[in-house]
Amino acid sequence: MHGVPRRRRCRLGFQFVTAPTRAKLADGRELLFFSLPGHTPSPVADRRPLPPRQPCQSQLRFDRTTGQWVIIAALRQDRTYKPPPDQCPLCPGPTGMTSEVPAPDYDVVVFENRFPSLSGEGESALRVSEGFASAPGHGRCEVICFSSNHTGSFADLEPAHARLVVDAWRQRTADLMARPGIEQVFCFENRGEEIGVTLSHPHGQIYGYPYLTPRTSAMLGQADEHRKLNGSNLFADLLAWELADGSRVIARTDLFTAFVPFAARWPVEVHIYPNRFVHNVVELEPGELDDFAQVYLDVLRRFDRMYSAPLPYMSALHQFADTDAQREGYFHVELMSIRRSAVALKYLAASESAMDAFISDVTPEDVAQRLRELA
Amino acid sequence: MHGVPRRRRCRLGFQFVTAPTRAKLADGRELLFFSLPGHTPSPVADRRPLPPRQPCQSQLRFDRTTGQWVIIAALRQDRTYKPPPDQCPLCPGPTGMTSEVPAPDYDVVVFENRFPSLSGEGESALRVSEGFASAPGHGRCEVICFSSNHTGSFADLEPAHARLVVDAWRQRTADLMARPGIEQVFCFENRGEEIGVTLSHPHGQIYGYPYLTPRTSAMLGQADEHRKLNGSNLFADLLAWELADGSRVIARTDLFTAFVPFAARWPVEVHIYPNRFVHNVVELEPGELDDFAQVYLDVLRRFDRMYSAPLPYMSALHQFADTDAQREGYFHVELMSIRRSAVALKYLAASESAMDAFISDVTPEDVAQRLRELA
């Protein structure tokens, strides 16, 4: 699969108006600044006495009962856990002594995670050996700070700033997809202490997995089957059916659509699809990028109007490579929340956690109606 | 698949020494008392003015992107939520006015859930129609109270009492497996507020799903593939490998083995296997039933010694029918906890929830070592 991403990488010169400004952290990790027009980042030296980076310490283990890889990353047990606000490692650090971002300010910044679940460059394909099968936990874990404003959130961003985050996602996706051994690039955000977020500064993460994740494999399998039976793309058909039905659509532009899916698993779940088939954010055209940022902000702002406190949520960008194996993959975002009422959360207990059998306490149509009214 | 469970049902007469004592709740739901030798349950009339039971109100919806059914059960949004101890609906209610168990006392009791995710009797097989595919949420949801002691726990039970719970699981498994439209019987326990348990009285649940759950389907697919490649049973081989390796085994009798699996997903995860292949608890022989109760209690007691407070956990009995489709299914229990340290929980955030890509912060060997020392 290397040919395709490499070609894509070559196109970056004209796809991204401004290349990121690059810097290095004290232990050698990469740091990339993405800036709004007219802003020029001015990184300072990272003068923290960080211990040298360890070679990849995590391991992939193959679970033969499910056919899925599990990442064992014991070093993460010691990661930074809910630091006080004046020690936030994601706020700008003009002295180069206090932060992961040694600079007086920034718009959007991406850097390699200091406590990565996956690191280092691996083989181009994992193989499952006999018996207990394992492999080094190669791959990439990055942090993306959406804003230097510690108390802000993605939903608070100005549209141009949200669009800059989308540009950063594109640049990172193109870069990581081109690397050997990375099979899938996953841009995501976990927001809220309720889902275990240990740093409250608005940020997301970007993973380069060395294998296709189980959910992605399942989706591609379903889409291949659908193509065989119907001669059409599964996700395009789903979008068309949702539009024809209309009862779960919550927002729509000429280029993007947001809806609660028919078989939603979560008490709040919204999917955002481009109206045109593309595999990933890199393939989006400028007008689509604008609409994507606009619809994404619209959905997040509706989320935060649902209850008196900001909604905890997870946001997952489902991206695919333009390869034979992933040909049917249709880029879309899946947003979900565990909040099922003002006072109660949805927990993934034994039915969900042990059997993958999801039980939802709300009807998707009711949730869509509620979200439509929160415009 | 009806033939086999029905035959099994006919064997109950000599497999269960004492049949349960049956009663009805005010709204017609079934209630079954399982008693220790010498104890005779004395249910009283349930005099609560309960509203009549509704016909099945939940719905199954097919998620075409994953190929999985999702249960939409909106009526559960109003279920009992953390009642004060003096209003516990699982404590014995000698007046017949306060509890789901109208009786002065009980050992183990099973009743139909008042707020079921699945109810009513359905067709023998679900079919996926074109477009948005759905089906009535037929099936069965039962509550099993392990003890009348409100502040107790499964780990506190005397061995004979734990064995009585196992007998109740067997009777319910045999009964539900024989019912048309039930494809899988799942006995489980969710323990701890940390995983969303809303009633603290020690209890578990029993689900009769109208479909094979996604995890079970995946396991059977893996086991069929393993049989084709190796001519042997996947689970039997895994158990043999774990025993040969030894580094993750934590407890063992002649008839049962408990170990942390090689590719554990959870910060605490233990699997309990019978040393002999059986599909489900109904097929266990008396000596195996004793050892099962003993090893299960042993594991739970080690769990509660890990930290200063009782460990939140989920316990999942993976049971299979003796049918062609489920022939390779090897009965075992999977226990897992989200507690990853004295102060921190493991949350299923975007990697796990959106991509099914699990990341564990601990090595299975370390956890096994810790659990071995807590004997």
PDB file of C-alpha atoms in Angstrom, chain A residues 4-233:
ATOM      1  CA  VAL A   4      -0.651   5.418  -3.030  1.00  0.00           C
ATOM      2  CA  PRO A   5       0.119   7.394   0.102  1.00  0.00           C
ATOM      3  CA  ARG A   6       3.489   8.405  -1.325  1.00  0.00           C
ATOM      4  CA  ARG A   7       1.796   9.866  -4.356  1.00  0.00           C
ATOM      5  CA  ARG A   8      -0.520  11.711  -2.058  1.00  0.00           C
ATOM      6  CA  ARG A   9       2.410  13.064  -0.100  1.00  0.00           C
ATOM      7  CA  CYS A  10       3.858  14.549  -3.282  1.00  0.00           C
ATOM      8  CA  ARG A  11       0.693  16.560  -3.780  1.00  0.00           C
ATOM      9  CA  LEU A  12       1.052  18.331  -0.446  1.00  0.00           C
ATOM     10  CA  GLY A  13       2.974  21.199  -2.029  1.00  0.00           C
ATOM     11  CA  PHE A  14      -0.152  22.600  -3.608  1.00  0.00           C
ATOM     12  CA  GLN A  15      -2.749  21.195  -1.266  1.00  0.00           C
ATOM     13  CA  PHE A  16      -1.528  22.962   1.858  1.00  0.00           C
ATOM     14  CA  VAL A  17      -1.104  26.697   1.449  1.00  0.00           C
ATOM     15  CA  THR A  18       1.261  27.002   4.384  1.00  0.00           C
ATOM     16  CA  ALA A  19       3.567  24.232   5.511  1.00  0.00           C
ATOM     17  CA  PRO A  20       3.799  23.776   9.289  1.00  0.00           C
ATOM     18  CA  THR A  21       6.704  25.288  11.204  1.00  0.00           C
ATOM     19  CA  ARG A  22       8.809  22.462  12.606  1.00  0.00           C
ATOM     20  CA  ALA A  23      10.671  22.286  15.904  1.00  0.00           C
ATOM     21  CA  LYS A  24      12.114  19.616  18.218  1.00  0.00           C
ATOM     22  CA  LEU A  25      11.441  18.960  21.881  1.00  0.00           C
ATOM     23  CA  ALA A  26      14.297  18.358  24.343  1.00  0.00           C
ATOM     24  CA  ASP A  27      14.112  14.591  23.920  1.00  0.00           C
ATOM     25  CA  GLY A  28      13.981  14.756  20.129  1.00  0.00           C
ATOM     26  CA  ARG A  29      10.247  14.511  19.582  1.00  0.00           C
ATOM     27  CA  GLU A  30       8.795  16.444  16.662  1.00  0.00           C
ATOM     28  CA  LEU A  31       6.626  19.529  17.141  1.00  0.00           C
ATOM     29  CA  LEU A  32       4.647  21.181  14.317  1.00  0.00           C
ATOM     30  CA  PHE A  33       2.993  24.604  14.437  1.00  0.00           C
ATOM     31  CA  PHE A  34      -0.011  25.327  12.196  1.00  0.00           C
ATOM     32  CA  SER A  35      -0.833  29.012  11.986  1.00  0.00           C
ATOM     33  CA  LEU A  36      -3.652  31.307  10.938  1.00  0.00           C
ATOM     34  CA  PRO A  37      -2.853  33.778   8.139  1.00  0.00           C
ATOM     35  CA  GLY A  38      -0.598  36.539   9.449  1.00  0.00           C
ATOM     36  CA  HIS A  39       0.535  34.571  12.489  1.00  0.00           C
ATOM     37  CA  THR A  40       4.132  33.380  12.655  1.00  0.00           C
ATOM     38  CA  PRO A  41       5.059  30.927  15.372  1.00  0.00           C
ATOM     39  CA  SER A  42       8.215  31.712  17.332  1.00  0.00           C
ATOM     40  CA  PRO A  43       9.260  28.559  19.164  1.00  0.00           C
ATOM     41  CA  VAL A  44      11.953  28.807  21.827  1.00  0.00           C
ATOM     42  CA  ALA A  45      14.387  26.082  22.864  1.00  0.00           C
ATOM     43  CA  ASP A  46      12.858  23.343  25.033  1.00  0.00           C
ATOM     44  CA  ARG A  47      15.176  23.534  28.043  1.00  0.00           C
ATOM     45  CA  ARG A  48      13.483  20.891  30.201  1.00  0.00           C
ATOM     46  CA  PRO A  49      15.803  18.128  31.446  1.00  0.00           C
ATOM     47  CA  LEU A  50      13.726  15.366  29.864  1.00  0.00           C
ATOM     48  CA  PRO A  51      15.040  11.811  30.042  1.00  0.00           C
ATOM     49  CA  PRO A  52      16.078  10.444  26.649  1.00  0.00           C
ATOM     50  CA  ARG A  53      13.322   8.787  24.638  1.00  0.00           C
ATOM     51  CA  GLN A  54      13.133   5.068  25.092  1.00  0.00           C
ATOM     52  CA  PRO A  55      12.975   2.771  22.102  1.00  0.00           C
ATOM     53  CA  CYS A  56       9.514   1.327  21.499  1.00  0.00           C
ATOM     54  CA  GLN A  57       8.432  -0.396  24.715  1.00  0.00           C
ATOM     55  CA  SER A  58       4.919  -1.384  23.856  1.00  0.00           C
ATOM     56  CA  GLN A  59       3.850  -4.664  22.378  1.00  0.00           C
ATOM     57  CA  LEU A  60       1.039  -5.901  20.202  1.00  0.00           C
ATOM     58  CA  ARG A  61      -0.480  -9.197  21.232  1.00  0.00           C
ATOM     59  CA  PHE A  62      -2.848 -11.164  19.066  1.00  0.00           C
ATOM     60  CA  ASP A  63      -6.047 -12.351  20.720  1.00  0.00           C
ATOM     61  CA  ARG A  64      -6.849 -15.591  18.908  1.00  0.00           C
ATOM     62  CA  THR A  65     -10.350 -15.793  20.366  1.00  0.00           C
ATOM     63  CA  THR A  66     -11.404 -12.603  18.574  1.00  0.00           C
ATOM     64  CA  GLY A  67      -8.770 -12.269  15.837  1.00  0.00           C
ATOM     65  CA  GLN A  68      -7.841  -8.811  17.137  1.00  0.00           C
ATOM     66  CA  TRP A  69      -4.578  -7.174  18.130  1.00  0.00           C
ATOM     67  CA  VAL A  70      -4.357  -5.666  21.615  1.00  0.00           C
ATOM     68  CA  ILE A  71      -1.787  -2.971  22.470  1.00  0.00           C
ATOM     69  CA  ILE A  72       0.080  -3.541  25.742  1.00  0.00           C
ATOM     70  CA  ALA A  73       1.719  -0.243  26.702  1.00  0.00           C
ATOM     71  CA  ALA A  74       2.815  -0.539  30.309  1.00  0.00           C
ATOM     72  CA  LEU A  75       4.825   2.690  30.367  1.00  0.00           C
ATOM     73  CA  ARG A  76       1.620   4.697  29.999  1.00  0.00           C
ATOM     74  CA  GLN A  77       0.665   3.785  33.558  1.00  0.00           C
ATOM     75  CA  ASP A  78       2.893   6.696  34.671  1.00  0.00           C
ATOM     76  CA  ARG A  79       1.519   9.323  32.322  1.00  0.00           C
ATOM     77  CA  THR A  80       0.575  12.834  33.432  1.00  0.00           C
ATOM     78  CA  TYR A  81      -2.669  12.651  35.392  1.00  0.00           C
ATOM     79  CA  LYS A  82      -4.872  15.698  35.929  1.00  0.00           C
ATOM     80  CA  PRO A  83      -2.141  18.306  36.614  1.00  0.00           C
ATOM     81  CA  PRO A  84      -3.157  21.629  38.251  1.00  0.00           C
ATOM     82  CA  PRO A  85      -3.959  24.373  35.672  1.00  0.00           C
ATOM     83  CA  ASP A  86      -0.685  26.249  36.278  1.00  0.00           C
ATOM     84  CA  GLN A  87       1.246  23.117  35.287  1.00  0.00           C
ATOM     85  CA  CYS A  88      -0.696  22.312  32.130  1.00  0.00           C
ATOM     86  CA  PRO A  89       1.785  20.784  29.659  1.00  0.00           C
ATOM     87  CA  LEU A  90      -0.369  21.912  26.700  1.00  0.00           C
ATOM     88  CA  CYS A  91      -0.413  25.643  27.465  1.00  0.00           C
ATOM     89  CA  PRO A  92       2.246  27.720  25.686  1.00  0.00           C
ATOM     90  CA  GLY A  93       5.544  27.783  27.604  1.00  0.00           C
ATOM     91  CA  PRO A  94       7.472  30.945  26.666  1.00  0.00           C
ATOM     92  CA  THR A  95      10.402  30.043  28.947  1.00  0.00           C
ATOM     93  CA  GLY A  96      10.925  26.594  27.442  1.00  0.00           C
ATOM     94  CA  MET A  97      10.841  25.147  30.962  1.00  0.00           C
ATOM     95  CA  THR A  98       7.202  24.288  31.703  1.00  0.00           C
ATOM     96  CA  SER A  99       5.361  22.910  28.729  1.00  0.00           C
ATOM     97  CA  GLU A 100       5.303  20.525  25.808  1.00  0.00           C
ATOM     98  CA  VAL A 101       4.898  23.623  23.610  1.00  0.00           C
ATOM     99  CA  PRO A 102       7.948  25.884  24.106  1.00  0.00           C
ATOM    100  CA  ALA A 103       6.614  29.071  22.532  1.00  0.00           C
ATOM    101  CA  PRO A 104       4.929  32.297  23.687  1.00  0.00           C
ATOM    102  CA  ASP A 105       1.744  31.366  21.825  1.00  0.00           C
ATOM    103  CA  TYR A 106       0.323  29.125  19.124  1.00  0.00           C
ATOM    104  CA  ASP A 107      -2.816  28.575  17.060  1.00  0.00           C
ATOM    105  CA  VAL A 108      -2.752  24.799  16.492  1.00  0.00           C
ATOM    106  CA  VAL A 109       0.159  22.577  17.386  1.00  0.00           C
ATOM    107  CA  VAL A 110       0.918  18.877  16.955  1.00  0.00           C
ATOM    108  CA  PHE A 111       3.637  16.942  18.745  1.00  0.00           C
ATOM    109  CA  GLU A 112       4.621  13.359  19.430  1.00  0.00           C
ATOM    110  CA  ASN A 113       3.089  12.009  22.634  1.00  0.00           C
ATOM    111  CA  ARG A 114       5.595  11.717  25.473  1.00  0.00           C
ATOM    112  CA  PHE A 115       3.816   8.563  26.679  1.00  0.00           C
ATOM    113  CA  PRO A 116       3.005   6.852  23.404  1.00  0.00           C
ATOM    114  CA  SER A 117       1.017   3.633  23.096  1.00  0.00           C
ATOM    115  CA  LEU A 118       2.753   3.116  19.750  1.00  0.00           C
ATOM    116  CA  SER A 119       6.156   4.398  18.633  1.00  0.00           C
ATOM    117  CA  GLY A 120       8.977   3.699  16.216  1.00  0.00           C
ATOM    118  CA  GLU A 121       8.921   2.514  12.657  1.00  0.00           C
ATOM    119  CA  GLY A 122       7.989  -1.067  11.912  1.00  0.00           C
ATOM    120  CA  GLU A 123       7.646  -3.563   9.147  1.00  0.00           C
ATOM    121  CA  SER A 124       5.133  -2.890   6.451  1.00  0.00           C
ATOM    122  CA  ALA A 125       2.793  -5.678   7.519  1.00  0.00           C
ATOM    123  CA  LEU A 126       2.160  -7.560  10.743  1.00  0.00           C
ATOM    124  CA  ARG A 127       2.128 -11.328  10.592  1.00  0.00           C
ATOM    125  CA  VAL A 128       0.366 -13.617  13.014  1.00  0.00           C
ATOM    126  CA  SER A 129       2.766 -16.376  14.059  1.00  0.00           C
ATOM    127  CA  GLU A 130       1.858 -19.706  15.650  1.00  0.00           C
ATOM    128  CA  GLY A 131       0.996 -19.935  19.348  1.00  0.00           C
ATOM    129  CA  PHE A 132       1.234 -16.708  21.329  1.00  0.00           C
ATOM    130  CA  ALA A 133       1.654 -14.156  18.534  1.00  0.00           C
ATOM    131  CA  SER A 134       3.095 -10.738  19.287  1.00  0.00           C
ATOM    132  CA  ALA A 135       4.862  -7.868  17.552  1.00  0.00           C
ATOM    133  CA  PRO A 136       6.587  -4.646  18.588  1.00  0.00           C
ATOM    134  CA  GLY A 137       4.142  -1.787  19.197  1.00  0.00           C
ATOM    135  CA  HIS A 138       5.368   0.306  16.308  1.00  0.00           C
ATOM    136  CA  GLY A 139       3.354   3.247  15.085  1.00  0.00           C
ATOM    137  CA  ARG A 140       2.807   6.833  16.045  1.00  0.00           C
ATOM    138  CA  CYS A 141       0.893   8.715  18.748  1.00  0.00           C
ATOM    139  CA  GLU A 142       0.543  12.461  18.426  1.00  0.00           C
ATOM    140  CA  VAL A 143      -1.197  15.140  20.463  1.00  0.00           C
ATOM    141  CA  ILE A 144      -2.965  17.986  18.660  1.00  0.00           C
ATOM    142  CA  CYS A 145      -3.733  21.135  20.663  1.00  0.00           C
ATOM    143  CA  PHE A 146      -6.733  22.873  19.144  1.00  0.00           C
ATOM    144  CA  SER A 147      -6.013  26.237  20.760  1.00  0.00           C
ATOM    145  CA  SER A 148      -3.688  27.870  23.286  1.00  0.00           C
ATOM    146  CA  ASN A 149      -6.744  28.848  25.359  1.00  0.00           C
ATOM    147  CA  HIS A 150      -6.642  26.462  28.321  1.00  0.00           C
ATOM    148  CA  THR A 151     -10.320  26.824  29.199  1.00  0.00           C
ATOM    149  CA  GLY A 152     -11.653  26.756  25.661  1.00  0.00           C
ATOM    150  CA  SER A 153     -13.057  23.894  23.635  1.00  0.00           C
ATOM    151  CA  PHE A 154     -13.326  22.868  20.009  1.00  0.00           C
ATOM    152  CA  ALA A 155     -16.902  24.163  19.951  1.00  0.00           C
ATOM    153  CA  ASP A 156     -15.618  27.628  20.943  1.00  0.00           C
ATOM    154  CA  LEU A 157     -13.258  27.962  17.986  1.00  0.00           C
ATOM    155  CA  GLU A 158     -13.837  30.575  15.310  1.00  0.00           C
ATOM    156  CA  PRO A 159     -14.656  28.938  11.951  1.00  0.00           C
ATOM    157  CA  ALA A 160     -11.255  29.874  10.477  1.00  0.00           C
ATOM    158  CA  HIS A 161      -9.552  28.323  13.504  1.00  0.00           C
ATOM    159  CA  ALA A 162     -11.618  25.131  13.208  1.00  0.00           C
ATOM    160  CA  ARG A 163     -10.677  25.040   9.534  1.00  0.00           C
ATOM    161  CA  LEU A 164      -7.013  25.294  10.596  1.00  0.00           C
ATOM    162  CA  VAL A 165      -7.494  22.187  12.765  1.00  0.00           C
ATOM    163  CA  VAL A 166      -8.920  20.422   9.711  1.00  0.00           C
ATOM    164  CA  ASP A 167      -5.841  21.510   7.738  1.00  0.00           C
ATOM    165  CA  ALA A 168      -3.619  20.077  10.482  1.00  0.00           C
ATOM    166  CA  TRP A 169      -5.593  16.787  10.396  1.00  0.00           C
ATOM    167  CA  ARG A 170      -5.050  16.688   6.630  1.00  0.00           C
ATOM    168  CA  GLN A 171      -1.341  17.340   6.826  1.00  0.00           C
ATOM    169  CA  ARG A 172      -0.857  14.729   9.556  1.00  0.00           C
ATOM    170  CA  THR A 173      -3.024  12.188   7.745  1.00  0.00           C
ATOM    171  CA  ALA A 174      -1.079  12.575   4.506  1.00  0.00           C
ATOM    172  CA  ASP A 175       2.259  12.429   6.314  1.00  0.00           C
ATOM    173  CA  LEU A 176       1.464   9.390   8.475  1.00  0.00           C
ATOM    174  CA  MET A 177      -0.286   7.446   5.706  1.00  0.00           C
ATOM    175  CA  ALA A 178       2.909   7.679   3.684  1.00  0.00           C
ATOM    176  CA  ARG A 179       5.028   6.042   6.399  1.00  0.00           C
ATOM    177  CA  PRO A 180       5.938   2.370   6.167  1.00  0.00           C
ATOM    178  CA  GLY A 181       4.189   0.151   8.684  1.00  0.00           C
ATOM    179  CA  ILE A 182       1.280   2.517   9.323  1.00  0.00           C
ATOM    180  CA  GLU A 183      -1.953   0.937   8.141  1.00  0.00           C
ATOM    181  CA  GLN A 184      -4.489   3.405   9.501  1.00  0.00           C
ATOM    182  CA  VAL A 185      -4.467   7.052  10.594  1.00  0.00           C
ATOM    183  CA  PHE A 186      -6.979   7.933  13.279  1.00  0.00           C
ATOM    184  CA  CYS A 187      -7.650  11.552  14.258  1.00  0.00           C
ATOM    185  CA  PHE A 188      -9.854  11.747  17.335  1.00  0.00           C
ATOM    186  CA  GLU A 189     -10.864  13.782  20.346  1.00  0.00           C
ATOM    187  CA  ASN A 190     -11.820  12.586  23.808  1.00  0.00           C
ATOM    188  CA  ARG A 191     -13.500  15.400  25.697  1.00  0.00           C
ATOM    189  CA  GLY A 192     -14.565  15.380  29.355  1.00  0.00           C
ATOM    190  CA  GLU A 193     -13.462  13.889  32.644  1.00  0.00           C
ATOM    191  CA  GLU A 194     -16.462  11.551  32.407  1.00  0.00           C
ATOM    192  CA  ILE A 195     -14.660   9.591  29.725  1.00  0.00           C
ATOM    193  CA  GLY A 196     -11.312   9.669  31.454  1.00  0.00           C
ATOM    194  CA  VAL A 197      -9.631  12.717  29.958  1.00  0.00           C
ATOM    195  CA  THR A 198      -6.666  13.563  32.181  1.00  0.00           C
ATOM    196  CA  LEU A 199      -5.734  16.920  30.594  1.00  0.00           C
ATOM    197  CA  SER A 200      -8.540  19.462  30.320  1.00  0.00           C
ATOM    198  CA  HIS A 201      -6.756  21.739  27.809  1.00  0.00           C
ATOM    199  CA  PRO A 202      -8.637  21.404  24.485  1.00  0.00           C
ATOM    200  CA  HIS A 203      -6.780  18.798  22.492  1.00  0.00           C
ATOM    201  CA  GLY A 204      -7.189  15.710  20.399  1.00  0.00           C
ATOM    202  CA  GLN A 205      -4.934  12.891  19.370  1.00  0.00           C
ATOM    203  CA  ILE A 206      -3.727  11.291  16.168  1.00  0.00           C
ATOM    204  CA  TYR A 207      -2.803   7.609  16.066  1.00  0.00           C
ATOM    205  CA  GLY A 208      -0.954   5.806  13.316  1.00  0.00           C
ATOM    206  CA  TYR A 209      -1.878   2.152  13.904  1.00  0.00           C
ATOM    207  CA  PRO A 210       0.313  -0.620  12.485  1.00  0.00           C
ATOM    208  CA  TYR A 211      -2.807  -2.670  11.729  1.00  0.00           C
ATOM    209  CA  LEU A 212      -6.329  -2.058  10.525  1.00  0.00           C
ATOM    210  CA  THR A 213      -8.436  -1.627  13.649  1.00  0.00           C
ATOM    211  CA  PRO A 214     -11.172  -4.207  14.247  1.00  0.00           C
ATOM    212  CA  ARG A 215     -13.993  -1.708  13.652  1.00  0.00           C
ATOM    213  CA  THR A 216     -12.458  -0.559  10.383  1.00  0.00           C
ATOM    214  CA  SER A 217     -11.947  -4.135   9.211  1.00  0.00           C
ATOM    215  CA  ALA A 218     -15.573  -4.911  10.014  1.00  0.00           C
ATOM    216  CA  MET A 219     -16.776  -1.827   8.138  1.00  0.00           C
ATOM    217  CA  LEU A 220     -14.718  -2.656   5.074  1.00  0.00           C
ATOM    218  CA  GLY A 221     -15.950  -6.253   5.146  1.00  0.00           C
ATOM    219  CA  GLN A 222     -19.549  -5.061   5.281  1.00  0.00           C
ATOM    220  CA  ALA A 223     -18.946  -2.569   2.479  1.00  0.00           C
ATOM    221  CA  ASP A 224     -17.295  -5.170   0.234  1.00  0.00           C
ATOM    222  CA  GLU A 225     -20.240  -7.494   0.803  1.00  0.00           C
ATOM    223  CA  HIS A 226     -22.665  -4.678   0.029  1.00  0.00           C
ATOM    224  CA  ARG A 227     -20.824  -3.894  -3.212  1.00  0.00           C
ATOM    225  CA  LYS A 228     -21.058  -7.550  -4.258  1.00  0.00           C
ATOM    226  CA  LEU A 229     -24.774  -7.751  -3.541  1.00  0.00           C
ATOM    227  CA  ASN A 230     -25.884  -4.311  -4.714  1.00  0.00           C
ATOM    228  CA  GLY A 231     -23.161  -2.921  -6.948  1.00  0.00           C
ATOM    229  CA  SER A 232     -23.052   0.275  -4.900  1.00  0.00           C
ATOM    230  CA  ASN A 233     -21.143   1.817  -2.000  1.00  0.00           C
TER     231      ASN A 233
END
